Amino acid sequence: MSTESGGDLTEKYLSLVPLDENSYKPDIELLERYHAYSAELLRLSLAGLGVIGFLVTSKLVTYSAVKICLALSVILFGVSAGGALGHRYLSSDGIHHLIKAVRLSKLRNLDEKRIKDQDSQMKEKYERSWKYLRLSCVSLALGAMAIALGFVIAAIL
């Protein structure tokens, strides 16, 4: 099933199309950096949940206003963790569509419609992953502020 002979490769055999690593390597490296960033957001979100768990079990929280702040921060840290995981999933799916488009472009009988379809799916996945990444960042910051507000309220009361 050579691409040089003009044979039509189906989806099943598309992975057999040889690729030049340089055609997608910068994209993979950028993806790895974004994944490292979202992994750090996930780690911080889970650490924040751990801090809240410690505060609740150690009976340091006695005022209802502080409990409300901590409950809000639990929700926000959970949203942040979910956003980080959503970003990782969607951006990985986006790179899949990029590599598939590159492979389709290497075929002898180019199917421009399929290449454009893969390109639009890639862009859509990246745009959605970017929204999840922003959601994760904002939720993490707001969760940290909610914990800080809880400490301020506890100090005042």
Short mmCIF file of C-alpha atoms in Angstrom, two decimals:
data_model
loop_
_atom_site.label_atom_id
_atom_site.label_comp_id
_atom_site.label_asym_id
_atom_site.label_seq_id
_atom_site.Cartn_x
_atom_site.Cartn_y
_atom_site.Cartn_z
CA MET A 1 0.00 0.00 0.00
CA SER A 2 2.47 2.59 -1.12
CA THR A 3 1.54 6.23 -1.40
CA GLU A 4 3.87 6.52 -4.39
CA SER A 5 1.89 4.06 -6.50
CA GLY A 6 -1.20 6.19 -6.26
CA GLY A 7 -3.11 3.59 -4.28
CA ASP A 8 -5.89 4.87 -2.09
CA LEU A 9 -5.10 4.49 1.58
CA THR A 10 -8.12 4.16 3.79
CA GLU A 11 -8.37 5.46 7.33
CA LYS A 12 -7.24 2.05 8.56
CA TYR A 13 -3.87 2.36 6.82
CA LEU A 14 -3.35 6.11 7.15
CA SER A 15 -0.85 5.53 9.95
CA LEU A 16 1.42 3.82 7.42
CA VAL A 17 2.02 7.11 5.60
CA PRO A 18 5.62 8.13 6.34
CA LEU A 19 6.06 11.52 7.97
CA ASP A 20 8.97 13.87 8.30
CA GLU A 21 9.30 14.50 12.03
CA ASN A 22 10.22 18.14 11.39
CA SER A 23 6.77 18.78 9.91
CA TYR A 24 5.08 18.48 13.31
CA LYS A 25 7.89 18.49 15.91
CA PRO A 26 7.53 22.20 16.87
CA ASP A 27 3.83 21.63 17.48
CA ILE A 28 4.55 18.64 19.73
CA GLU A 29 7.13 20.65 21.70
CA LEU A 30 4.67 23.50 22.19
CA LEU A 31 1.99 21.04 23.24
CA GLU A 32 4.35 19.54 25.82
CA ARG A 33 4.98 22.99 27.31
CA TYR A 34 1.26 23.69 27.54
CA HIS A 35 0.71 20.27 29.10
CA ALA A 36 3.38 21.02 31.69
CA TYR A 37 1.59 24.28 32.50
CA SER A 38 -1.82 22.63 32.83
CA ALA A 39 -0.23 19.87 34.95
CA GLU A 40 1.02 22.57 37.32
CA LEU A 41 -2.45 24.10 37.47
CA LEU A 42 -3.87 20.67 38.26
CA ARG A 43 -1.26 20.09 40.95
CA LEU A 44 -1.99 23.44 42.61
CA SER A 45 -5.74 22.84 42.48
CA LEU A 46 -5.39 19.46 44.14
CA ALA A 47 -3.04 20.94 46.74
CA GLY A 48 -5.66 23.59 47.48
CA LEU A 49 -8.25 20.87 47.99
CA GLY A 50 -5.85 19.15 50.37
CA VAL A 51 -5.41 22.33 52.40
CA ILE A 52 -9.16 22.71 52.70
CA GLY A 53 -9.48 19.08 53.76
CA PHE A 54 -6.90 19.67 56.47
CA LEU A 55 -8.65 22.81 57.71
CA VAL A 56 -12.03 21.11 57.89
CA THR A 57 -10.78 17.98 59.69
CA SER A 58 -8.62 19.90 62.16
CA LYS A 59 -11.64 21.81 63.53
CA LEU A 60 -9.98 25.16 62.83
CA VAL A 61 -13.10 26.30 61.00
CA THR A 62 -15.83 27.38 63.40
CA TYR A 63 -17.58 30.36 61.80
CA SER A 64 -20.22 29.86 59.13
CA ALA A 65 -18.79 32.68 56.96
CA VAL A 66 -15.46 30.86 56.88
CA LYS A 67 -17.22 27.61 56.00
CA ILE A 68 -18.94 29.34 53.09
CA CYS A 69 -15.59 30.67 51.83
CA LEU A 70 -14.06 27.21 52.07
CA ALA A 71 -17.02 25.61 50.32
CA LEU A 72 -16.69 28.16 47.53
CA SER A 73 -12.98 27.46 47.24
CA VAL A 74 -13.66 23.69 47.02
CA ILE A 75 -15.95 24.33 44.07
CA LEU A 76 -13.45 26.67 42.42
CA PHE A 77 -10.51 24.30 42.90
CA GLY A 78 -12.62 21.48 41.47
CA VAL A 79 -13.47 23.60 38.43
CA SER A 80 -9.79 24.47 38.06
CA ALA A 81 -8.75 20.82 38.14
CA GLY A 82 -11.47 19.92 35.64
CA GLY A 83 -10.39 22.76 33.36
CA ALA A 84 -6.78 21.61 33.44
CA LEU A 85 -7.79 18.04 32.58
CA GLY A 86 -10.14 19.27 29.86
CA HIS A 87 -7.33 21.33 28.36
CA ARG A 88 -4.99 18.33 28.28
CA TYR A 89 -7.60 16.12 26.62
CA LEU A 90 -8.69 18.61 23.97
CA SER A 91 -5.17 19.78 23.10
CA SER A 92 -4.04 16.16 22.69
CA ASP A 93 -7.01 15.56 20.42
CA GLY A 94 -6.07 18.69 18.47
CA ILE A 95 -2.56 17.38 17.79
CA HIS A 96 -4.14 14.15 16.55
CA HIS A 97 -6.05 16.11 13.91
CA LEU A 98 -2.89 18.02 12.96
CA ILE A 99 -0.91 14.83 12.37
CA LYS A 100 -3.81 13.30 10.47
CA ALA A 101 -3.98 16.38 8.22
CA VAL A 102 -0.23 16.17 7.59
CA ARG A 103 -0.58 12.49 6.65
CA LEU A 104 -3.51 13.23 4.35
CA SER A 105 -1.48 15.94 2.62
CA LYS A 106 1.28 13.39 1.89
CA LEU A 107 -1.05 11.13 -0.08
CA ARG A 108 -0.68 11.16 -3.81
CA ASN A 109 -4.39 11.65 -4.44
CA LEU A 110 -4.99 14.64 -2.21
CA ASP A 111 -8.44 15.06 -0.74
CA GLU A 112 -8.55 18.77 0.05
CA LYS A 113 -11.94 18.47 1.72
CA ARG A 114 -10.67 15.91 4.23
CA ILE A 115 -7.55 17.97 4.93
CA LYS A 116 -9.63 21.10 5.53
CA ASP A 117 -11.98 19.08 7.74
CA GLN A 118 -9.05 17.89 9.88
CA ASP A 119 -7.68 21.43 10.01
CA SER A 120 -11.00 22.88 11.16
CA GLN A 121 -11.38 20.13 13.79
CA MET A 122 -7.86 20.86 15.01
CA LYS A 123 -8.57 24.58 15.32
CA GLU A 124 -11.86 23.91 17.11
CA LYS A 125 -10.16 21.59 19.62
CA TYR A 126 -7.37 24.10 20.26
CA GLU A 127 -9.85 26.96 20.77
CA ARG A 128 -11.85 24.89 23.24
CA SER A 129 -8.69 23.73 25.04
CA TRP A 130 -7.59 27.36 25.37
CA LYS A 131 -10.94 28.20 26.99
CA TYR A 132 -10.49 25.34 29.45
CA LEU A 133 -6.98 26.54 30.27
CA ARG A 134 -8.22 30.06 30.99
CA LEU A 135 -11.07 28.66 33.09
CA SER A 136 -8.56 26.64 35.09
CA CYS A 137 -6.34 29.68 35.71
CA VAL A 138 -9.18 31.96 36.77
CA SER A 139 -10.79 29.31 38.98
CA LEU A 140 -7.49 28.58 40.69
CA ALA A 141 -6.93 32.26 41.45
CA LEU A 142 -10.49 32.73 42.71
CA GLY A 143 -10.23 29.59 44.85
CA ALA A 144 -7.05 30.91 46.45
CA MET A 145 -8.75 34.25 47.07
CA ALA A 146 -11.71 32.49 48.70
CA ILE A 147 -9.37 30.68 51.11
CA ALA A 148 -7.58 33.96 51.87
CA LEU A 149 -10.92 35.66 52.49
CA GLY A 150 -11.84 32.84 54.86
CA PHE A 151 -8.62 33.40 56.82
CA VAL A 152 -9.26 37.15 56.97
CA ILE A 153 -12.80 36.60 58.23
CA ALA A 154 -11.55 34.10 60.83
CA ALA A 155 -8.91 36.59 62.00
CA ILE A 156 -11.44 39.39 62.32
CA LEU A 157 -14.02 37.33 64.17
#
